[in-house]
mmCIF file of C-alpha atoms in Angstrom:
data_model
loop_
_atom_site.group_PDB
_atom_site.id
_atom_site.type_symbol
_atom_site.label_atom_id
_atom_site.label_comp_id
_atom_site.label_asym_id
_atom_site.label_seq_id
_atom_site.Cartn_x
_atom_site.Cartn_y
_atom_site.Cartn_z
ATOM 1 C CA MET A 1 -106.080 -85.736 28.829
ATOM 2 C CA PHE A 2 -107.350 -85.289 25.386
ATOM 3 C CA LYS A 3 -108.577 -87.615 22.600
ATOM 4 C CA ILE A 4 -107.169 -88.215 19.136
ATOM 5 C CA ASN A 5 -109.381 -90.616 16.866
ATOM 6 C CA ASN A 6 -110.725 -91.962 19.964
ATOM 7 C CA ARG A 7 -107.220 -92.671 21.378
ATOM 8 C CA ASN A 8 -106.592 -91.172 24.661
ATOM 9 C CA PHE A 9 -103.159 -89.046 24.992
ATOM 10 C CA LEU A 10 -102.276 -88.000 28.473
ATOM 11 C CA MET A 11 -100.012 -85.256 29.086
ATOM 12 C CA ASN A 12 -98.392 -83.366 31.955
ATOM 13 C CA ASN A 13 -100.657 -84.996 34.209
ATOM 14 C CA THR A 14 -99.506 -86.716 37.866
ATOM 15 C CA ILE A 15 -101.340 -89.804 39.086
ATOM 16 C CA SER A 16 -101.339 -91.303 42.530
ATOM 17 C CA SER A 17 -98.388 -93.716 41.777
ATOM 18 C CA GLY A 18 -96.172 -90.878 40.951
ATOM 19 C CA THR A 19 -96.251 -91.682 37.286
ATOM 20 C CA ARG A 20 -95.824 -88.709 34.644
ATOM 21 C CA PHE A 21 -96.833 -88.346 31.389
ATOM 22 C CA LEU A 22 -95.375 -86.264 28.312
ATOM 23 C CA SER A 23 -95.757 -85.822 24.638
ATOM 24 C CA VAL A 24 -93.750 -84.734 21.856
ATOM 25 C CA MET A 25 -94.209 -83.817 18.056
ATOM 26 C CA SER A 26 -92.090 -83.956 15.211
ATOM 27 C CA LEU A 27 -92.623 -82.325 11.849
ATOM 28 C CA ASN A 28 -90.479 -81.389 8.728
ATOM 29 C CA LEU A 29 -92.183 -78.355 8.012
ATOM 30 C CA ARG A 30 -91.101 -78.143 4.549
ATOM 31 C CA PHE A 31 -88.852 -74.852 4.095
ATOM 32 C CA GLY A 32 -90.975 -71.630 3.539
ATOM 33 C CA LEU A 33 -89.340 -70.494 0.286
ATOM 34 C CA ALA A 34 -90.193 -73.454 -1.637
ATOM 35 C CA GLU A 35 -92.362 -72.937 -4.429
ATOM 36 C CA ASP A 36 -95.447 -75.363 -3.940
ATOM 37 C CA GLY A 37 -97.888 -73.466 -5.886
ATOM 38 C CA PRO A 38 -101.378 -73.686 -3.805
ATOM 39 C CA ASN A 39 -99.062 -75.553 -1.124
ATOM 40 C CA ASN A 40 -96.873 -72.662 -0.781
ATOM 41 C CA TRP A 41 -96.179 -71.707 2.902
ATOM 42 C CA ILE A 42 -98.060 -68.493 2.590
ATOM 43 C CA HIS A 43 -101.351 -70.573 2.136
ATOM 44 C CA ARG A 44 -100.480 -73.578 4.126
ATOM 45 C CA LYS A 45 -99.447 -71.585 7.445
ATOM 46 C CA ILE A 46 -102.921 -71.125 8.407
ATOM 47 C CA SER A 47 -103.330 -74.892 9.332
ATOM 48 C CA PHE A 48 -100.678 -74.420 12.371
ATOM 49 C CA MET A 49 -102.903 -72.712 14.614
ATOM 50 C CA PRO A 50 -105.539 -75.549 14.586
ATOM 51 C CA LEU A 51 -102.928 -78.135 14.334
ATOM 52 C CA LEU A 52 -101.047 -76.792 17.442
ATOM 53 C CA SER A 53 -104.020 -76.239 19.305
ATOM 54 C CA THR A 54 -105.628 -79.787 18.851
ATOM 55 C CA PHE A 55 -102.231 -81.449 19.715
ATOM 56 C CA GLU A 56 -100.681 -79.762 22.209
ATOM 57 C CA ASN A 57 -97.481 -81.244 23.650
ATOM 58 C CA ASP A 58 -94.555 -80.731 25.703
ATOM 59 C CA PHE A 59 -91.902 -80.591 22.931
ATOM 60 C CA TYR A 60 -92.054 -79.980 19.312
ATOM 61 C CA ALA A 61 -89.211 -81.052 16.754
ATOM 62 C CA PHE A 62 -89.113 -78.864 13.464
ATOM 63 C CA GLN A 63 -86.907 -79.235 10.822
ATOM 64 C CA GLU A 64 -86.519 -77.031 7.614
ATOM 65 C CA ALA A 65 -87.388 -74.250 9.782
ATOM 66 C CA ASN A 66 -86.966 -70.820 7.839
ATOM 67 C CA ASP A 67 -86.302 -67.705 10.174
ATOM 68 C CA PHE A 68 -89.769 -66.295 9.422
ATOM 69 C CA GLN A 69 -91.393 -69.679 10.004
ATOM 70 C CA ILE A 70 -89.537 -69.743 13.555
ATOM 71 C CA ASP A 71 -91.128 -66.223 14.141
ATOM 72 C CA PHE A 72 -94.694 -67.641 12.920
ATOM 73 C CA LEU A 73 -94.597 -70.435 15.349
ATOM 74 C CA SER A 74 -93.258 -68.728 18.146
ATOM 75 C CA ASP A 75 -96.334 -66.163 18.353
ATOM 76 C CA LEU A 76 -98.626 -69.306 17.991
ATOM 77 C CA LEU A 77 -96.667 -70.869 20.759
ATOM 78 C CA PRO A 78 -96.562 -68.071 23.849
ATOM 79 C CA ASP A 79 -95.979 -70.662 26.256
ATOM 80 C CA TYR A 80 -92.931 -72.024 24.768
ATOM 81 C CA ASN A 81 -89.417 -71.182 24.339
ATOM 82 C CA TYR A 82 -87.128 -72.620 21.567
ATOM 83 C CA ILE A 83 -83.311 -73.815 20.959
ATOM 84 C CA GLY A 84 -81.780 -74.760 17.989
ATOM 85 C CA ARG A 85 -81.727 -71.448 16.004
ATOM 86 C CA ARG A 86 -78.369 -70.333 14.219
ATOM 87 C CA GLN A 87 -77.444 -66.810 14.879
ATOM 88 C CA PRO A 88 -76.057 -65.393 12.692
ATOM 89 C CA ALA A 89 -77.444 -67.646 10.159
ATOM 90 C CA PRO A 90 -76.941 -67.371 6.287
ATOM 91 C CA ALA A 91 -79.889 -66.160 4.209
ATOM 92 C CA TYR A 92 -82.552 -69.035 3.731
ATOM 93 C CA TRP A 93 -80.986 -71.066 6.275
ATOM 94 C CA GLN A 94 -82.986 -74.045 7.519
ATOM 95 C CA HIS A 95 -82.791 -74.899 11.304
ATOM 96 C CA ASN A 96 -83.550 -77.815 13.431
ATOM 97 C CA ILE A 97 -85.924 -76.186 16.085
ATOM 98 C CA ILE A 98 -87.063 -77.563 19.406
ATOM 99 C CA PHE A 99 -89.955 -75.618 21.143
ATOM 100 C CA TYR A 100 -90.360 -76.631 24.895
ATOM 101 C CA ASN A 101 -93.177 -75.983 27.230
ATOM 102 C CA LYS A 102 -91.909 -73.348 29.965
ATOM 103 C CA SER A 103 -92.896 -75.688 32.554
ATOM 104 C CA TRP A 104 -89.338 -77.305 31.553
ATOM 105 C CA LYS A 105 -86.076 -75.654 31.990
ATOM 106 C CA CYS A 106 -83.469 -76.130 29.266
ATOM 107 C CA VAL A 107 -80.060 -76.620 31.269
ATOM 108 C CA TYR A 108 -77.910 -77.522 28.639
ATOM 109 C CA CYS A 109 -78.089 -76.732 24.752
ATOM 110 C CA ASN A 110 -75.658 -78.316 22.094
ATOM 111 C CA HIS A 111 -76.209 -77.527 18.137
ATOM 112 C CA PHE A 112 -73.507 -79.402 15.949
ATOM 113 C CA TYR A 113 -73.256 -80.346 12.300
ATOM 114 C CA LEU A 114 -73.278 -83.931 11.013
ATOM 115 C CA SER A 115 -69.819 -83.989 10.054
ATOM 116 C CA SER A 116 -66.057 -85.190 10.557
ATOM 117 C CA THR A 117 -65.700 -81.306 12.255
ATOM 118 C CA PRO A 118 -69.310 -81.208 14.230
ATOM 119 C CA ASN A 119 -68.523 -78.184 15.997
ATOM 120 C CA MET A 120 -67.961 -75.771 12.603
ATOM 121 C CA PRO A 121 -70.436 -75.638 9.865
ATOM 122 C CA SER A 122 -69.427 -78.435 7.567
ATOM 123 C CA ARG A 123 -70.710 -81.524 5.982
ATOM 124 C CA PHE A 124 -69.659 -85.383 5.696
ATOM 125 C CA ARG A 125 -67.940 -85.917 2.231
ATOM 126 C CA GLY A 126 -71.101 -87.143 -0.065
ATOM 127 C CA SER A 127 -73.698 -84.749 2.034
ATOM 128 C CA LYS A 128 -75.489 -82.996 -0.550
ATOM 129 C CA TRP A 129 -76.486 -80.460 1.987
ATOM 130 C CA PRO A 130 -75.018 -79.223 5.721
ATOM 131 C CA ARG A 131 -76.838 -81.559 7.974
ATOM 132 C CA GLN A 132 -77.296 -80.697 11.822
ATOM 133 C CA CYS A 133 -78.548 -81.648 14.787
ATOM 134 C CA THR A 134 -79.940 -79.867 18.029
ATOM 135 C CA LEU A 135 -79.762 -81.636 21.392
ATOM 136 C CA GLY A 136 -81.245 -80.047 24.687
ATOM 137 C CA ILE A 137 -81.439 -81.319 27.980
ATOM 138 C CA PHE A 138 -84.593 -80.127 29.944
ATOM 139 C CA ASN A 139 -85.930 -80.399 33.845
ATOM 140 C CA ASN A 140 -89.087 -79.530 35.061
ATOM 141 C CA GLY A 141 -88.111 -79.639 38.761
ATOM 142 C CA LEU A 142 -88.526 -83.285 39.290
ATOM 143 C CA GLN A 143 -86.293 -85.147 36.270
ATOM 144 C CA ASN A 144 -84.301 -84.676 33.490
ATOM 145 C CA LEU A 145 -85.063 -85.194 29.770
ATOM 146 C CA ILE A 146 -82.986 -85.387 26.888
ATOM 147 C CA ILE A 147 -84.554 -83.997 23.444
ATOM 148 C CA VAL A 148 -82.787 -84.399 20.207
ATOM 149 C CA ASN A 149 -83.858 -82.879 16.531
ATOM 150 C CA THR A 150 -81.897 -83.940 13.439
ATOM 151 C CA HIS A 151 -82.344 -84.000 9.957
ATOM 152 C CA PHE A 152 -80.305 -86.398 7.777
ATOM 153 C CA ASP A 153 -78.830 -86.326 4.097
ATOM 154 C CA PHE A 154 -79.997 -88.574 1.498
ATOM 155 C CA SER A 155 -76.482 -90.737 0.922
ATOM 156 C CA SER A 156 -76.942 -94.113 3.020
ATOM 157 C CA ASP A 157 -73.354 -94.201 4.035
ATOM 158 C CA VAL A 158 -73.527 -90.386 5.300
ATOM 159 C CA GLN A 159 -76.656 -91.193 7.321
ATOM 160 C CA VAL A 160 -74.831 -94.122 9.066
ATOM 161 C CA LYS A 161 -71.791 -91.723 9.746
ATOM 162 C CA SER A 162 -74.352 -89.028 10.960
ATOM 163 C CA ALA A 163 -76.027 -92.038 13.583
ATOM 164 C CA LYS A 164 -72.664 -93.151 14.888
ATOM 165 C CA LEU A 165 -71.751 -89.222 15.596
ATOM 166 C CA ILE A 166 -75.053 -88.614 17.563
ATOM 167 C CA ARG A 167 -74.681 -91.908 19.437
ATOM 168 C CA LYS A 168 -71.386 -90.707 20.360
ATOM 169 C CA ARG A 169 -72.555 -87.272 21.430
ATOM 170 C CA LEU A 170 -75.119 -88.652 23.387
ATOM 171 C CA ARG A 171 -72.822 -91.056 25.260
ATOM 172 C CA ARG A 172 -71.534 -88.223 26.919
ATOM 173 C CA HIS A 173 -75.356 -87.287 28.483
ATOM 174 C CA SER A 174 -77.056 -90.649 28.458
ATOM 175 C CA LYS A 175 -76.889 -91.128 32.263
ATOM 176 C CA LYS A 176 -78.589 -87.682 32.654
ATOM 177 C CA GLY A 177 -81.788 -88.796 31.806
ATOM 178 C CA PRO A 178 -84.125 -90.593 29.453
ATOM 179 C CA ILE A 179 -83.661 -89.566 25.632
ATOM 180 C CA ILE A 180 -86.529 -88.655 22.720
ATOM 181 C CA LEU A 181 -84.635 -88.521 19.004
ATOM 182 C CA MET A 182 -86.755 -86.890 16.561
ATOM 183 C CA GLY A 183 -86.517 -85.958 12.966
ATOM 184 C CA ASP A 184 -86.616 -86.345 9.220
ATOM 185 C CA PHE A 185 -83.993 -89.126 8.554
ATOM 186 C CA ASN A 186 -84.690 -89.679 4.936
ATOM 187 C CA ALA A 187 -84.519 -93.319 5.548
ATOM 188 C CA THR A 188 -86.566 -96.193 6.015
ATOM 189 C CA PRO A 189 -86.606 -98.500 9.078
ATOM 190 C CA ASP A 190 -84.759 -101.251 6.968
ATOM 191 C CA SER A 191 -81.710 -98.957 6.464
ATOM 192 C CA GLY A 192 -78.365 -99.036 7.805
ATOM 193 C CA CYS A 193 -78.886 -95.609 10.086
ATOM 194 C CA TYR A 194 -82.121 -97.077 11.539
ATOM 195 C CA ASN A 195 -80.010 -100.207 12.303
ATOM 196 C CA GLU A 196 -77.339 -98.459 13.955
ATOM 197 C CA PHE A 197 -79.804 -96.418 16.351
ATOM 198 C CA THR A 198 -82.018 -99.781 17.130
ATOM 199 C CA SER A 199 -80.133 -103.114 16.443
ATOM 200 C CA LYS A 200 -76.412 -102.866 17.038
ATOM 201 C CA VAL A 201 -75.571 -105.438 19.549
ATOM 202 C CA ASP A 202 -72.765 -102.656 20.972
ATOM 203 C CA ALA A 203 -75.336 -99.644 20.505
ATOM 204 C CA TYR A 204 -75.437 -97.373 23.446
ATOM 205 C CA PRO A 205 -77.350 -95.588 24.038
ATOM 206 C CA LYS A 206 -79.864 -98.215 22.096
ATOM 207 C CA PHE A 207 -83.071 -96.995 20.804
ATOM 208 C CA PHE A 208 -86.764 -97.898 20.118
ATOM 209 C CA ASP A 209 -89.240 -97.052 17.786
ATOM 210 C CA ALA A 210 -92.440 -95.219 19.022
ATOM 211 C CA PHE A 211 -94.288 -96.649 16.335
ATOM 212 C CA ASN A 212 -93.013 -100.200 16.427
ATOM 213 C CA ASN A 213 -91.653 -100.112 12.924
ATOM 214 C CA SER A 214 -95.217 -99.402 11.589
ATOM 215 C CA ALA A 215 -95.293 -99.238 7.859
ATOM 216 C CA ILE A 216 -97.126 -95.519 7.702
ATOM 217 C CA ARG A 217 -95.701 -93.000 5.079
ATOM 218 C CA THR A 218 -94.819 -89.949 6.527
ATOM 219 C CA CYS A 219 -93.487 -87.932 3.632
ATOM 220 C CA HIS A 220 -96.321 -87.771 1.152
ATOM 221 C CA ARG A 221 -95.554 -84.592 -0.738
ATOM 222 C CA PHE A 222 -98.994 -82.994 -0.318
ATOM 223 C CA SER A 223 -100.610 -85.632 -1.917
ATOM 224 C CA GLY A 224 -102.526 -86.969 1.356
ATOM 225 C CA LYS A 225 -101.209 -90.716 0.513
ATOM 226 C CA ASN A 226 -100.733 -92.586 3.377
ATOM 227 C CA LYS A 227 -99.049 -96.240 2.121
ATOM 228 C CA GLY A 228 -95.418 -96.502 1.920
ATOM 229 C CA GLU A 229 -92.559 -96.215 4.665
ATOM 230 C CA ALA A 230 -91.660 -93.833 7.474
ATOM 231 C CA ILE A 231 -88.714 -91.505 6.477
ATOM 232 C CA ASP A 232 -89.737 -89.312 9.665
ATOM 233 C CA TRP A 233 -88.940 -91.276 13.486
ATOM 234 C CA ILE A 234 -89.547 -90.863 16.884
ATOM 235 C CA LEU A 235 -87.038 -92.788 18.838
ATOM 236 C CA TYR A 236 -86.517 -93.005 22.442
ATOM 237 C CA SER A 237 -83.962 -94.684 25.009
ATOM 238 C CA GLY A 238 -83.644 -95.109 28.681
ATOM 239 C CA ASN A 239 -86.710 -95.800 31.056
ATOM 240 C CA LEU A 240 -89.504 -94.099 28.965
ATOM 241 C CA ILE A 241 -92.321 -96.277 28.175
ATOM 242 C CA ILE A 242 -94.367 -95.411 24.921
ATOM 243 C CA ASP A 243 -97.938 -94.777 25.756
ATOM 244 C CA ASN A 244 -99.500 -93.644 22.503
ATOM 245 C CA SER A 245 -98.100 -92.795 18.885
ATOM 246 C CA GLN A 246 -99.957 -91.731 15.831
ATOM 247 C CA VAL A 247 -99.284 -90.349 12.094
ATOM 248 C CA ILE A 248 -101.536 -87.155 11.805
ATOM 249 C CA THR A 249 -102.800 -87.544 8.358
ATOM 250 C CA SER A 250 -105.518 -84.872 8.785
ATOM 251 C CA LYS A 251 -105.646 -81.512 6.705
ATOM 252 C CA PHE A 252 -106.631 -78.660 9.115
ATOM 253 C CA SER A 253 -108.314 -75.221 7.842
ATOM 254 C CA GLY A 254 -108.353 -77.291 4.390
ATOM 255 C CA ARG A 255 -104.701 -77.793 4.112
ATOM 256 C CA TYR A 256 -101.918 -79.718 4.971
ATOM 257 C CA PRO A 257 -99.467 -77.911 7.284
ATOM 258 C CA SER A 258 -96.428 -79.922 5.145
ATOM 259 C CA ASP A 259 -95.641 -82.509 2.499
ATOM 260 C CA HIS A 260 -94.600 -84.465 5.610
ATOM 261 C CA TYR A 261 -97.183 -85.749 8.221
ATOM 262 C CA PRO A 262 -96.812 -84.544 11.787
ATOM 263 C CA LEU A 263 -95.796 -87.588 14.187
ATOM 264 C CA ILE A 264 -96.903 -87.383 17.889
ATOM 265 C CA ALA A 265 -95.926 -89.657 20.520
ATOM 266 C CA SER A 266 -97.050 -89.503 24.312
ATOM 267 C CA PHE A 267 -94.588 -91.353 27.065
ATOM 268 C CA VAL A 268 -94.936 -92.622 30.419
ATOM 269 C CA PHE A 269 -91.837 -92.600 32.965
ATOM 270 C CA PRO A 270 -91.716 -93.130 36.495
ATOM 271 C CA SER A 271 -91.075 -90.159 39.125
ATOM 272 C CA PRO A 272 -88.524 -89.786 40.231
ATOM 273 C CA ILE A 273 -86.054 -90.999 37.097
#
């Protein structure tokens, strides 16, 4: 257990009742080739060592990760493996990476595109960029857990189509364990895609928001502002119980890690699942 701003986060601990805890982080890294002046990757990457050592999690979902950023993070996380790296990838490709603690084993991995042809590099019509999703099923020797990492386009119509596609994919696996869905959705909680995940009567699996739809800005563009709405979410489904959640608005080593704030959430789930 460690404390974050006087709030306890419990992770990887088994208590007498058999209840277990796990924690996750989601962060859009801001791609490393962006010309951000004093916030260029070469300057802000020093913030990641204190960030990751302060907030140790079972799983990290990173969006917009260039190859050299993945290599850098892998060196900082020697006790973790990762999935979601496209190989070979076009130059400057931005990956959706899931780092997972080696106490978990990845038993299934699927990378697909948010398009009408998800098994091949493609995009929905109206999408500015090719968008993608990484899905993994993990087991720690006691239970399965499904982790999903995605990055949505800007078009609201494309966002809804993307949400429907992810739900359709997850229906194949939803009985294999609870689900945590993380990412940069480029949409606020009043959007159609948020409704697609959380509010539709026929939604299956149906998701809940780890932040309970709280109005906290998650994309600050290196400004440090926190008033606004969340476009980065951590959603969950199944027999998980939210223990705590927080948007991390601090600087580390005098730098913001990204133009997005990191999101963390800890969960309780009974054992066995």
